[in-house]
Amino acid sequence: NGPTGSRRTGTATVYVEVLDVNDNKPIFLQNTYETSVLETIPQGTSILQVQTQQ
């Protein structure tokens, strides 16, 4: 715990498992995605959506 009002930061690596079996790997529109999350966000809330080329 830091001083009142201080920011806490962290990082996470997320691995994506594609369940649709075909011969085409997904190509994401960005190499890296970043987002910020408030401590008060309700559990189960979507915090980031990524897209692939079609």
Tab-separated table of C-alpha atoms in Angstrom:
chain	number	residue	atom	x	y	z
A	1	ASN	CA	0.000	0.000	0.000
A	2	GLY	CA	1.324	3.396	-0.977
A	3	PRO	CA	0.437	6.845	0.298
A	4	THR	CA	-3.158	8.021	-0.131
A	5	GLY	CA	-3.759	9.068	-3.735
A	6	SER	CA	-0.689	7.290	-5.099
A	7	ARG	CA	-0.953	5.249	-8.274
A	8	ARG	CA	-0.387	1.529	-8.345
A	9	THR	CA	0.765	-0.047	-11.553
A	10	GLY	CA	1.238	-3.535	-12.855
A	11	THR	CA	1.607	-5.424	-16.079
A	12	ALA	CA	0.223	-8.686	-17.387
A	13	THR	CA	0.929	-10.813	-20.398
A	14	VAL	CA	-2.212	-12.294	-21.928
A	15	TYR	CA	-2.115	-15.326	-24.183
A	16	VAL	CA	-4.938	-15.781	-26.696
A	17	GLU	CA	-6.116	-19.273	-27.565
A	18	VAL	CA	-8.066	-19.381	-30.828
A	19	LEU	CA	-10.739	-22.068	-30.694
A	20	ASP	CA	-11.871	-21.795	-34.338
A	21	VAL	CA	-9.804	-24.449	-36.105
A	22	ASN	CA	-8.651	-23.410	-39.577
A	23	ASP	CA	-5.391	-22.793	-41.407
A	24	ASN	CA	-5.311	-19.015	-40.838
A	25	LYS	CA	-3.612	-17.521	-37.784
A	26	PRO	CA	-5.179	-14.288	-36.505
A	27	ILE	CA	-3.308	-11.099	-37.419
A	28	PHE	CA	-3.945	-8.444	-34.790
A	29	LEU	CA	-4.276	-4.797	-35.843
A	30	GLN	CA	-1.718	-3.743	-33.198
A	31	ASN	CA	1.319	-5.515	-31.744
A	32	THR	CA	0.641	-4.176	-28.248
A	33	TYR	CA	-2.546	-3.125	-26.471
A	34	GLU	CA	-2.628	-1.023	-23.294
A	35	THR	CA	-5.460	-0.081	-20.979
A	36	SER	CA	-6.066	1.416	-17.538
A	37	VAL	CA	-8.328	-0.137	-14.932
A	38	LEU	CA	-9.792	1.583	-11.887
A	39	GLU	CA	-9.737	-0.341	-8.603
A	40	THR	CA	-13.484	0.195	-8.299
A	41	ILE	CA	-14.399	-1.482	-11.602
A	42	PRO	CA	-17.005	-4.234	-11.048
A	43	GLN	CA	-15.824	-7.828	-11.361
A	44	GLY	CA	-16.589	-9.292	-14.793
A	45	THR	CA	-16.391	-5.942	-16.611
A	46	SER	CA	-14.785	-6.061	-20.058
A	47	ILE	CA	-11.690	-3.860	-20.008
A	48	LEU	CA	-10.181	-4.319	-23.474
A	49	GLN	CA	-11.307	-5.495	-26.892
A	50	VAL	CA	-8.813	-6.411	-29.611
A	51	GLN	CA	-9.400	-6.802	-33.327
A	52	THR	CA	-7.837	-8.863	-36.084
A	53	GLN	CA	-7.632	-8.371	-39.810
A	54	GLN	CA	-10.408	-10.132	-41.669
